[in-house]
XYZ file of C-alpha atoms in Angstrom:
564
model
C -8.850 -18.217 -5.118
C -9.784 -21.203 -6.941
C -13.257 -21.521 -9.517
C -13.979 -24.975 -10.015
C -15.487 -26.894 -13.290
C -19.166 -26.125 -12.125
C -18.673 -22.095 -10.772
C -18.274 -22.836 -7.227
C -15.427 -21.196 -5.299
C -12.890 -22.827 -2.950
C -9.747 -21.682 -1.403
C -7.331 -23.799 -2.997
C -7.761 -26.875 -5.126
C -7.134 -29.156 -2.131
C -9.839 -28.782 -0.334
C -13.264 -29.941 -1.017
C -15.253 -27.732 1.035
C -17.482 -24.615 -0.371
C -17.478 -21.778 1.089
C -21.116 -20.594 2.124
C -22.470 -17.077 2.028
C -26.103 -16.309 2.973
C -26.816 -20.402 3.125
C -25.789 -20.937 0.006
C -22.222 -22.273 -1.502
C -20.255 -19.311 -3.331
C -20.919 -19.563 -7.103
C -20.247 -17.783 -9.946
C -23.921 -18.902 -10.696
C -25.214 -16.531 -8.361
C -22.636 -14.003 -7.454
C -20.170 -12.080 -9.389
C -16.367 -12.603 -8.564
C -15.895 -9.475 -7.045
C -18.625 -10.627 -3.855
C -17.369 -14.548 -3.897
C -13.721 -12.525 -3.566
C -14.902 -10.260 -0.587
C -18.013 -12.692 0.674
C -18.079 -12.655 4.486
C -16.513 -15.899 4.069
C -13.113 -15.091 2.776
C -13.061 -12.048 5.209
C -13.480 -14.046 8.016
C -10.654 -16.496 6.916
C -8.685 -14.031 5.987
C -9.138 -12.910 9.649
C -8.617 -16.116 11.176
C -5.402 -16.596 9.535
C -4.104 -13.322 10.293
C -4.829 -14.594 13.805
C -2.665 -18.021 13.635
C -6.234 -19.942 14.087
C -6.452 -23.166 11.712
C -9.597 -23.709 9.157
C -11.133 -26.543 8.132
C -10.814 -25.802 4.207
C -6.702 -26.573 4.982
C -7.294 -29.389 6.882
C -5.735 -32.248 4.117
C -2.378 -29.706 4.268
C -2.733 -29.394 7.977
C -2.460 -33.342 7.696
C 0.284 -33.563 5.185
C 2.245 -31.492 7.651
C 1.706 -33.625 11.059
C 2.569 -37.079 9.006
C 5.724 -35.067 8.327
C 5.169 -34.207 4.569
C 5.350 -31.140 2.857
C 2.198 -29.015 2.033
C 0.691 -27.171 -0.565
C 0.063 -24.671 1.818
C 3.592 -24.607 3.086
C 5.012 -24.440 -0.907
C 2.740 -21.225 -1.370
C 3.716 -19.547 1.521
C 7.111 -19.624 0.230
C 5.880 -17.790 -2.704
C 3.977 -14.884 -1.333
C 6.835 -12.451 -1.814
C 6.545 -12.612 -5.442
C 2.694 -12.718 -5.482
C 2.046 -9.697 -3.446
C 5.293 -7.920 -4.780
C 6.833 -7.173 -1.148
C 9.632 -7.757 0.967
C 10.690 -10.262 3.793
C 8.096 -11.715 6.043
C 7.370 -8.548 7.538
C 6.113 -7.228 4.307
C 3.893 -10.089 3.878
C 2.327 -9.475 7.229
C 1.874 -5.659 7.076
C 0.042 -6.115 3.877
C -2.329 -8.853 5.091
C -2.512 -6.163 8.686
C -3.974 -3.465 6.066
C -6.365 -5.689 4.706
C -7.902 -7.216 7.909
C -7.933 -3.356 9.208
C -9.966 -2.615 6.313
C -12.815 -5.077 7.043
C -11.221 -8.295 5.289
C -11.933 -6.678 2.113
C -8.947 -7.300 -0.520
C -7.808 -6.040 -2.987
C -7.854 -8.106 -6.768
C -6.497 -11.647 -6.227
C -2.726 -11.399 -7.052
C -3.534 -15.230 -7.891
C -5.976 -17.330 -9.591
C -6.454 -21.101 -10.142
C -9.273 -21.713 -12.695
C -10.952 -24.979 -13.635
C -12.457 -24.368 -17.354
C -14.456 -27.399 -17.606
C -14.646 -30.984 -17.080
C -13.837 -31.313 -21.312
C -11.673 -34.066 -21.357
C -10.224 -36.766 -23.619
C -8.934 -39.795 -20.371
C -11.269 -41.117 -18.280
C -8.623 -41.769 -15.795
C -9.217 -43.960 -12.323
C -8.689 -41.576 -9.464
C -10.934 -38.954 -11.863
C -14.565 -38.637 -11.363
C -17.307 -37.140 -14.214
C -16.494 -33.481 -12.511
C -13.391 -33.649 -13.734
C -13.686 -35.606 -17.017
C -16.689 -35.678 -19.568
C -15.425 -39.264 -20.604
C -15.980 -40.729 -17.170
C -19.337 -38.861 -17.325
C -20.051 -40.509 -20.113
C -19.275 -43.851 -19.159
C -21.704 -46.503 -18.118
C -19.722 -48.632 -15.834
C -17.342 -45.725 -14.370
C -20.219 -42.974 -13.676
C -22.239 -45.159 -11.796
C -19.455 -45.427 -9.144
C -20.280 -42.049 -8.698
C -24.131 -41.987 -8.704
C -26.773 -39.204 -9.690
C -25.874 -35.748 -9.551
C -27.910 -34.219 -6.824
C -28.359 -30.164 -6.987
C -30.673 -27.916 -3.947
C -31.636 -24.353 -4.159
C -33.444 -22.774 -1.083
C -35.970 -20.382 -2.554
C -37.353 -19.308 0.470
C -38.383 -17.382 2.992
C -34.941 -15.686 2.191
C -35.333 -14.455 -1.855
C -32.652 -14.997 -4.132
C -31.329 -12.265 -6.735
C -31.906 -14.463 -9.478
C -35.351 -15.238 -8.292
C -38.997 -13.100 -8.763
C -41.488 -13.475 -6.421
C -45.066 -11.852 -6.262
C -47.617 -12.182 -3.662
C -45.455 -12.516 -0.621
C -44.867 -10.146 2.639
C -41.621 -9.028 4.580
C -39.301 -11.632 6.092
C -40.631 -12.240 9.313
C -39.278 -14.500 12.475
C -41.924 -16.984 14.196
C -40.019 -18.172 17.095
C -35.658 -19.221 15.858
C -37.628 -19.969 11.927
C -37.589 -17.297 9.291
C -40.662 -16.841 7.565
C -42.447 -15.315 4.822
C -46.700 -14.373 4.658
C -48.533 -15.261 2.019
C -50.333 -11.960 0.989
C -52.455 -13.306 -1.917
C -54.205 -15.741 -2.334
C -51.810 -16.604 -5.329
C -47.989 -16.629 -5.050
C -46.064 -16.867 -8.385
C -42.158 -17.467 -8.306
C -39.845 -17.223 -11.487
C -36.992 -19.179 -11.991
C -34.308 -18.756 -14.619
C -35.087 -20.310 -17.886
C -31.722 -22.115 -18.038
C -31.793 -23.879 -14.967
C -32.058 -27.825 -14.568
C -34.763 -29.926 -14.412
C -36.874 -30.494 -11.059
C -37.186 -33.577 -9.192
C -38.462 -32.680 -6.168
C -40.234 -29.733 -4.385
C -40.650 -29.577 -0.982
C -42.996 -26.668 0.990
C -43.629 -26.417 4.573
C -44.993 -23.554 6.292
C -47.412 -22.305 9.380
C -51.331 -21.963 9.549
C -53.052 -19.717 12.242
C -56.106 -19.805 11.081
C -58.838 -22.841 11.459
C -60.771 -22.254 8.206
C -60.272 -25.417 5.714
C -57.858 -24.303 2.900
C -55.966 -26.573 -0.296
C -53.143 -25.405 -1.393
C -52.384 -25.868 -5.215
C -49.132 -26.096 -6.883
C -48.309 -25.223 -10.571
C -45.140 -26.082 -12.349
C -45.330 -23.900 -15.300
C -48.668 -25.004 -16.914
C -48.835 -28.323 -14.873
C -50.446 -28.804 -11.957
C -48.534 -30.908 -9.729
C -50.211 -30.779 -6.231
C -53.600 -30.132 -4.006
C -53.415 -30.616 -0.700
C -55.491 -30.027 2.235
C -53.226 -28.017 4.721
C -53.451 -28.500 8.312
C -54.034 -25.762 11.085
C -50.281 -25.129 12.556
C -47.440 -26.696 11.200
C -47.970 -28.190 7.431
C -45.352 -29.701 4.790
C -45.504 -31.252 1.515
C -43.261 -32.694 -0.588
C -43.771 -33.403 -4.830
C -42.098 -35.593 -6.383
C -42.123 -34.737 -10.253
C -42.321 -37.337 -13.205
C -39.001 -37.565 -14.730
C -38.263 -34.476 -17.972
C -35.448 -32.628 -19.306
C -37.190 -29.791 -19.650
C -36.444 -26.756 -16.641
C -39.078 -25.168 -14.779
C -39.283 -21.762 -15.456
C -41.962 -20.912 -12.811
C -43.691 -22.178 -9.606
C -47.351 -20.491 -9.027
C -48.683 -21.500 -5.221
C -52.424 -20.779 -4.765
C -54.742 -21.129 -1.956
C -58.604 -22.231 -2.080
C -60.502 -21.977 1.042
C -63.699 -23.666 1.556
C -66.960 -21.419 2.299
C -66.803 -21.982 5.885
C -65.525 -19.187 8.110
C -64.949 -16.960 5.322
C -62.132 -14.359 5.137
C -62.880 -10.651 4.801
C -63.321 -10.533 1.629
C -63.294 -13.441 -1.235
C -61.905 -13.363 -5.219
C -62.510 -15.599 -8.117
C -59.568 -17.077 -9.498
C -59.544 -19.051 -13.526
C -61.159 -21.811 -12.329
C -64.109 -20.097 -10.672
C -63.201 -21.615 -7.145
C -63.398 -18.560 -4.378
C -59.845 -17.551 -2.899
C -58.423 -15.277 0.156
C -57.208 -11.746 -1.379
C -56.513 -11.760 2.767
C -57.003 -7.933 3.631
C -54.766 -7.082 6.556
C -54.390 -10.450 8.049
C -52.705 -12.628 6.783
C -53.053 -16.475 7.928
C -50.377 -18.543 6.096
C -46.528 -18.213 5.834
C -44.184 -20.306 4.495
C -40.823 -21.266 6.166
C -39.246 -23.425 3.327
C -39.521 -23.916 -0.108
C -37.250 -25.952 -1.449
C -36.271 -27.441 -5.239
C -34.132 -30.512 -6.136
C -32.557 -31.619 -9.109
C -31.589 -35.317 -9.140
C -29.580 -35.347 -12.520
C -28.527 -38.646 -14.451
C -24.806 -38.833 -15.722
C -23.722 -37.663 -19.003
C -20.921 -36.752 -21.121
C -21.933 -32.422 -20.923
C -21.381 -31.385 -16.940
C -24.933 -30.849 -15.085
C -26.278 -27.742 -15.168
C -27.255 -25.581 -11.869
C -30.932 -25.267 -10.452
C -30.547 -21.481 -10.633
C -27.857 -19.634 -13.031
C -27.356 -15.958 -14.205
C -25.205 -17.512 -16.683
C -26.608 -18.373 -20.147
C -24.056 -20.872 -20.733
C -25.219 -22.813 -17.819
C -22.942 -24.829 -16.214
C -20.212 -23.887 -18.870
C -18.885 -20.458 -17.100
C -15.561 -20.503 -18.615
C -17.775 -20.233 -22.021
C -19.219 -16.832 -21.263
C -16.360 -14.214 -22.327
C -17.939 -11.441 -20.835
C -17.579 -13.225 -17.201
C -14.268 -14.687 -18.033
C -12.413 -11.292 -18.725
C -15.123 -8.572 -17.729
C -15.246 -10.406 -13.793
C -12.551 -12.704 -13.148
C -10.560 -11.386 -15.354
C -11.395 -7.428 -14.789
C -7.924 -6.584 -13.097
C -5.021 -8.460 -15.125
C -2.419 -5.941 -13.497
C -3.018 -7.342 -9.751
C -2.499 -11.003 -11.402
C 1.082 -12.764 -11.097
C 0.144 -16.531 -11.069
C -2.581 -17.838 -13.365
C -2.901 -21.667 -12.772
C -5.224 -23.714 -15.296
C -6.801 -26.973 -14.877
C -9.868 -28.763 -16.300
C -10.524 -31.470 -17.699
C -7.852 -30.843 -20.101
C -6.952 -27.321 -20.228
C -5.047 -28.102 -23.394
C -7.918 -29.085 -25.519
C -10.217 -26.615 -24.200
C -11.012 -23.275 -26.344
C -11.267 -20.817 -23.524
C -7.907 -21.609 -22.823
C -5.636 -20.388 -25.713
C -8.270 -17.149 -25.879
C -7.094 -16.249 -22.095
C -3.681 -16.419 -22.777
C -3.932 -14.296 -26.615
C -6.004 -11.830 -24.439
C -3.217 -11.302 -21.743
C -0.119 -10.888 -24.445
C -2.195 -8.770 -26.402
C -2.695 -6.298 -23.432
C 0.500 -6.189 -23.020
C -0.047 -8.240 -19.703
C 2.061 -11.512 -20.086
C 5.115 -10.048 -18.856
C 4.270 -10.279 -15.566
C 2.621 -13.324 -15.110
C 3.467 -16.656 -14.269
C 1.505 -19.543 -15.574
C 0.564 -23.369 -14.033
C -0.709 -25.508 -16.669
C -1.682 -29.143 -15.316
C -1.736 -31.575 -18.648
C -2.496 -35.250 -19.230
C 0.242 -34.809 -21.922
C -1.817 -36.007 -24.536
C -1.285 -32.733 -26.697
C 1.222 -30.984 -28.319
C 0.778 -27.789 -29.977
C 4.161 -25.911 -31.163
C 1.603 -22.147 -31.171
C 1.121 -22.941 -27.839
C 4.821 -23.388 -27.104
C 5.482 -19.639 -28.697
C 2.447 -18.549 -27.300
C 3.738 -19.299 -23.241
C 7.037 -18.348 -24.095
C 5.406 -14.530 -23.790
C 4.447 -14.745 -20.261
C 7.287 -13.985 -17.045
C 7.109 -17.974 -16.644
C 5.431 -20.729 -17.037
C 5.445 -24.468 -15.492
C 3.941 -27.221 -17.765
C 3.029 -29.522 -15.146
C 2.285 -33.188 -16.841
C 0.380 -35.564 -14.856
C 1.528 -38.904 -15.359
C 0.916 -42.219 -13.474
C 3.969 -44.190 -14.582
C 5.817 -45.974 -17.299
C 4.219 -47.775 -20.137
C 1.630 -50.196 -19.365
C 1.321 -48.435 -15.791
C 0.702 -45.121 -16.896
C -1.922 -46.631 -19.710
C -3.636 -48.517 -17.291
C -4.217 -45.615 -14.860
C -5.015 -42.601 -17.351
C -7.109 -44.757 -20.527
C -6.547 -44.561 -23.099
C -3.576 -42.552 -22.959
C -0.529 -43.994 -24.895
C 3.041 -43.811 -23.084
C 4.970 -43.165 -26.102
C 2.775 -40.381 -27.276
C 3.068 -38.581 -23.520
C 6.821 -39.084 -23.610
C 7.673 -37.466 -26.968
C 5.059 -34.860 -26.815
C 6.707 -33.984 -22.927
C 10.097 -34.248 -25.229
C 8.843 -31.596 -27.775
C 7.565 -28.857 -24.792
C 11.296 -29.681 -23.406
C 13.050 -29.036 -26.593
C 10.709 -25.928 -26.848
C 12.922 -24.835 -24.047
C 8.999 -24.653 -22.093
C 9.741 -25.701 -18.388
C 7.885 -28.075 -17.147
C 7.268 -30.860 -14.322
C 6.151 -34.701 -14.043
C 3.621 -35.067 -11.286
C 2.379 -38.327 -10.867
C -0.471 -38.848 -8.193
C 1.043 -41.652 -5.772
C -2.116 -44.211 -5.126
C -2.729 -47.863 -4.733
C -2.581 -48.240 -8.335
C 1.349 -47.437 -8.722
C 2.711 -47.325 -5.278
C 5.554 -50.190 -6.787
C 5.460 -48.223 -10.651
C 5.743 -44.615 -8.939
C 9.568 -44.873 -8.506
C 10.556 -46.286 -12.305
C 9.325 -43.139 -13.251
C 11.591 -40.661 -11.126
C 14.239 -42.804 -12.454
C 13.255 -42.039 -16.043
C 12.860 -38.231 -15.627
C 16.206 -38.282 -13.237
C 17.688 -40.024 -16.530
C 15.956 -37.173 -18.676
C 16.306 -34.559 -16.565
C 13.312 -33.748 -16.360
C 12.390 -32.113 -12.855
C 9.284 -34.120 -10.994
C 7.242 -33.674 -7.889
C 5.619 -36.123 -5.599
C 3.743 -33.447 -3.399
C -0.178 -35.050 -4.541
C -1.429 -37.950 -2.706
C -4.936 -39.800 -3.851
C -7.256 -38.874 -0.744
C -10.578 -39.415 -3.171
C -11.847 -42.025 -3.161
C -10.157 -43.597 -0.623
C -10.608 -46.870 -2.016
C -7.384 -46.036 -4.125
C -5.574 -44.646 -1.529
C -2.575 -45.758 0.177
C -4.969 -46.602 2.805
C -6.442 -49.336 0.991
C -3.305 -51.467 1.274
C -2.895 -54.063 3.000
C -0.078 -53.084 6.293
C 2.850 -56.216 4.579
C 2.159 -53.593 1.275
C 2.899 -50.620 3.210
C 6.230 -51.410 4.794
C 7.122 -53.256 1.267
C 6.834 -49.801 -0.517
C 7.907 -48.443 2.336
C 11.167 -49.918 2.408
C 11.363 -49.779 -1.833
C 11.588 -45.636 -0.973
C 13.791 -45.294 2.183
C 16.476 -47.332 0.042
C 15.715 -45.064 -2.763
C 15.876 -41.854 -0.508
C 19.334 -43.249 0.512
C 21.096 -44.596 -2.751
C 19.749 -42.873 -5.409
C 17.893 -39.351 -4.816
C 19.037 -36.425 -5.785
C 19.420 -33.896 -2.768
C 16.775 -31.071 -4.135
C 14.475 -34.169 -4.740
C 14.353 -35.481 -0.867
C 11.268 -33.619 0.170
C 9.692 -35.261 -2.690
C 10.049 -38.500 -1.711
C 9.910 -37.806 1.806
C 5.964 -36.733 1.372
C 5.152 -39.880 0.118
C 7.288 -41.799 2.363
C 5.338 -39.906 5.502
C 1.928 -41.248 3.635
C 2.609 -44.490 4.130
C 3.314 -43.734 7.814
C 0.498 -42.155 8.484
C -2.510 -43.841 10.871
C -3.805 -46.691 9.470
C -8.060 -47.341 8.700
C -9.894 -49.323 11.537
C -10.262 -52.946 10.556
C -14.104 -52.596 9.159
C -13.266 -49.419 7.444
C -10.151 -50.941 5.788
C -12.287 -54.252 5.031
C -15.059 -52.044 3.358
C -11.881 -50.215 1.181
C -10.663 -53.338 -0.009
C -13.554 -54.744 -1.119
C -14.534 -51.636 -3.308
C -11.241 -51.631 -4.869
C -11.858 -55.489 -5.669
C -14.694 -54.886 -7.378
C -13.949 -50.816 -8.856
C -11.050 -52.883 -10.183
C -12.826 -55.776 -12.002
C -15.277 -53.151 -13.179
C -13.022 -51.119 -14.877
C -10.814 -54.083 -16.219
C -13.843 -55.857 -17.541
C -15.172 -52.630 -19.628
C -12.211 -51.334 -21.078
C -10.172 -55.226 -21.545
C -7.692 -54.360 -19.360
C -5.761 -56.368 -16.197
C -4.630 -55.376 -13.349
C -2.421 -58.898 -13.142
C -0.597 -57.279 -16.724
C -0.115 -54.096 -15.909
C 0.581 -53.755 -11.867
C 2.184 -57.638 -11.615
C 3.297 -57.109 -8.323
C 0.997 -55.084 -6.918
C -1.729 -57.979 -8.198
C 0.916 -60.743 -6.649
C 1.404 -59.210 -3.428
C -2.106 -58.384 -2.909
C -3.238 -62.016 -3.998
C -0.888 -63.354 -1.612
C -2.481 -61.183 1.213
C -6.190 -62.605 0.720
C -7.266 -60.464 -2.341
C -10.069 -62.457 -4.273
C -10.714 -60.803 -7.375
C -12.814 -63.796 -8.918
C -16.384 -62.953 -10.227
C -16.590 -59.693 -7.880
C -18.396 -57.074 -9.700
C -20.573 -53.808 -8.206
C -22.364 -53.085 -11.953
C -21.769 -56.316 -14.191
């Protein structure tokens, strides 16, 4: 199970779906690890795979595979012996019989992949501000990215996190849920740590003919009066601009002295209101709150959160090792990420916690750096655990690599990926093969083949796709195409073929229609002279042929700009 930076769950860190449960995506905002680990969700998939049936959260693997590369999915599966401790195949599949026999319902994840934070010190190209508080934080790169935009549903169905006063039992009115209003004032409480509102929209039914305004109150604001309609009604409020959350919502209903209800209350401002008896006129069918939040360098924080920390879960100890850390002898794989796991202070408090209870010995660890840090503690510190992987991202040599991840320096990542190595600390170089360094990808086996150092070439950019292989022109493909067949041939080592051969089976793989493949182009043009322009750098100096060859293929970078 994978948590991302902002509490949300996924299956693995490939996909980019969210798993929903009860209309809402699986969050350690809402829900506790234990019910995002045995949701409906994850017993139905666990289900479905038991069952051979494919599911859209492995669909990018699914399409590794059919080009003819190898998977994450596939490179797991290998590993599932060691993760669930059991023998042979049919091991594996009478343990995941039990568990679908049971319901779905599993026991402690054997493995975890956790995302502390977007707390980062690169604002690389292929990153976006999830990922890195420095791209968050920048004016040109954010706005490639546009506003973060956040929903919570807060009825008919209640949430946990929610309080609601003056409203009836869930009712149906035809294929809509509904919910009464029994007062003739409805009062809703919202977290206090939650983000600011944009937008609030309310719709509803009204069976009765007698004129009625409904007023809206946003803590000690009112924000709305509106006349509501016999039958179907709806409005939407769009809120002034503020940093400052909501903390409660307080719905109240006038009705004009025509008609009058059974019996008739005062409310503060003297204006006569429905206390409704045993009839109730008006339900609601949606209420709904938005949060439209502007780029910065801290991540956004969620509508709704039972964490105080809010968004920062991998702040809160008592979630990090009283939930999702509650059963440290089911773990045997711990994989980190961020941001930059290295720099972040959760991190290094995980791993004293583990070899202090005496629970290091039997896990493995995945550690994905930018390389930017060395810490020599840290090196004694993983030496504890049954193994560890110190996988270093990297983009390519020198200029290449400096270009892609800014404002990383090449000779800093190679001696600091020289010190882990001398530390005897095993690790990996996985660059992310992209647009970018399709011609640069290749110097840079050769320089960990000459180091041996081990690399992998299993990650391919999909997001955004303007800096994917499929950006490139077709003359670019079977150029860089035929740079890694004579590679593959003269100069591979045999345990590295599948490597290459992933990459290789990218650039085979079905090519953009021509208006799709226009639109891609011209975004890199100008993501390209965006980026250049703010941070001094060329694409020309640091990718020379890649800048040639795409020049000489009708590239015109001149004076092309999205926010200059």
């Amino acid at each position: 199970m994978t948590i991302v930076n902002d509490g949300k769950a996924q299956l693995c860190c490939r996909t980019d779906l969210n798993p929903m449960s009860e209309g809402r995506c699986l969050s350690l905002h809402w829900a506790t690890c234990e019910q995002i680990w045995n949701s409906d969700y994850l017993r139905s998939v666990r289900s479905q795979m038991l069952a051979g049936e494919k599911i859209p959260d492995c669909s990018q693997c699914y399409s590794t595979e059919a080009d003819g590369g190898t998977s994450l999915r596939q490179i797991m599966n290998t590993q599932a012996e060691q993760l669930w401790r059991v023998s042979g195949e049919e091991g594996i599949l009478d343990k995941a019989t039990a568990i679908v026999r049971e319901g779905g319902k599993a026991p402690p994840p054997s493995a975890l992949h956790l995302w502390l934070g977007n707390l980062c010190n690169l604002k690389c190209r292929m990153c976006s501000p999830m990922f890195s508080s420095q791209i968050a934080a920048d004016p040109i790169q954010a706005q490639w990215f546009g506003d973060q935009i956040r929903a919570e549903i807060l009825l008919p169905v209640y949430l946990d996190e929610v309080k609601y006063t003056g409203l009836g039992e869930l009712t149906r009115r035809g294929e809509k849920l509904t919910r009464p209003v029994k007062r003739g004032k409805v009062t809703i409480s919202l977290p206090a740590n939650g983000a600011a509102i944009d937008l609030i929209e309310i719709s509803g039914w009204k069976n009765c003919h007698q004129p009625c305004y409904l007023s809206v109150m946003a803590g000690k604001r009112a924000i709305a009066r509106q006349l509501l309609s016999h039958g179907q009604w709806q409005i939407a409020i769009k809120l002034a601009p503020t940093k400052e959350a909501i903390s409660s919502l307080e719905l109240s209903l006038h009705f004009l002295h025509r008609l009058q209800p059974q019996s008739l209350l005062s409310n503060y401002q003297g204006e006569q209101i429905c206390s409704w008896g045993l009839q109730p006129c008006i339900d609601i069918d949606n209420l709904r709150i938005v949060s439209q939040t502007k780029r910065g360098k801290g991540q956004e924080r969620e509508i709704l959160s039972r964490i105080p920390e809010n968004p920062r879960w991998s702040s809160n100890e008592k979630l990090v090792f009283e939930e999702i850390l509650a059963h440290p002898e089911s773990l045997n794989l711990l994989l980190f990420a961020g941001g930059e796991p290295l720099i972040h202070p959760m991190f290094p408090a995980i791993l004293k916690k583990l070899i202090d209870t005496d629970h290091a010995g039997h896990i493995s660890l995945y550690i994905s750096t930018n390389g930017t840090v060395y810490n020599r503690r840290l090196s004694e510190m993983l030496k504890q655990f049954l193994s560890v992987e110190l996988a270093f991202s990297v983009e390519g040599i020198g200029q290449l690599q400096e270009y892609i991840r800014y404002p990383s320096r090449w000779e800093k990542i190679a001696r600091n990926i020289f010190a882990f190595q001398k530390d005897q600390i095993s690790l990996s170089v996985r660059p992310t093969a992209q647009a970018y360094n399709i011609f640069g990808i290749l110097d840079l086996v050769r320089w960990c083949q000459e180091n041996a150092l081990r690399f992998c070439l299993d990650s391919i950019v999909w997001s955004p796709k303007f800096l994917s292989l499929d950006m490139l022109p077709q003359v670019l493909i079977d150029e860089a195409f035929r740079d890694w067949q004579q590679f593959l041939a003269s100069e591979c080592d045999q345990d590295n073929r599948w490597h290459l051969e992933t990459v290789i089976a990218a650039l085979q793989r079905p090519r953009p229609d021509s208006e799709e493949l226009m639109t891609l182009q011209g975004d890199f043009i100008e993501f390209t002279n965006d980026i250049d322009r703010s941070r001094g750098q060329s694409l020309a100096l640091a990718c020379p042929r890649l800048y040639n060859c795409l020049v000489a293929n009708g590239f015109d970078f001149t004076d092309k700009y999205r926010f200059f």
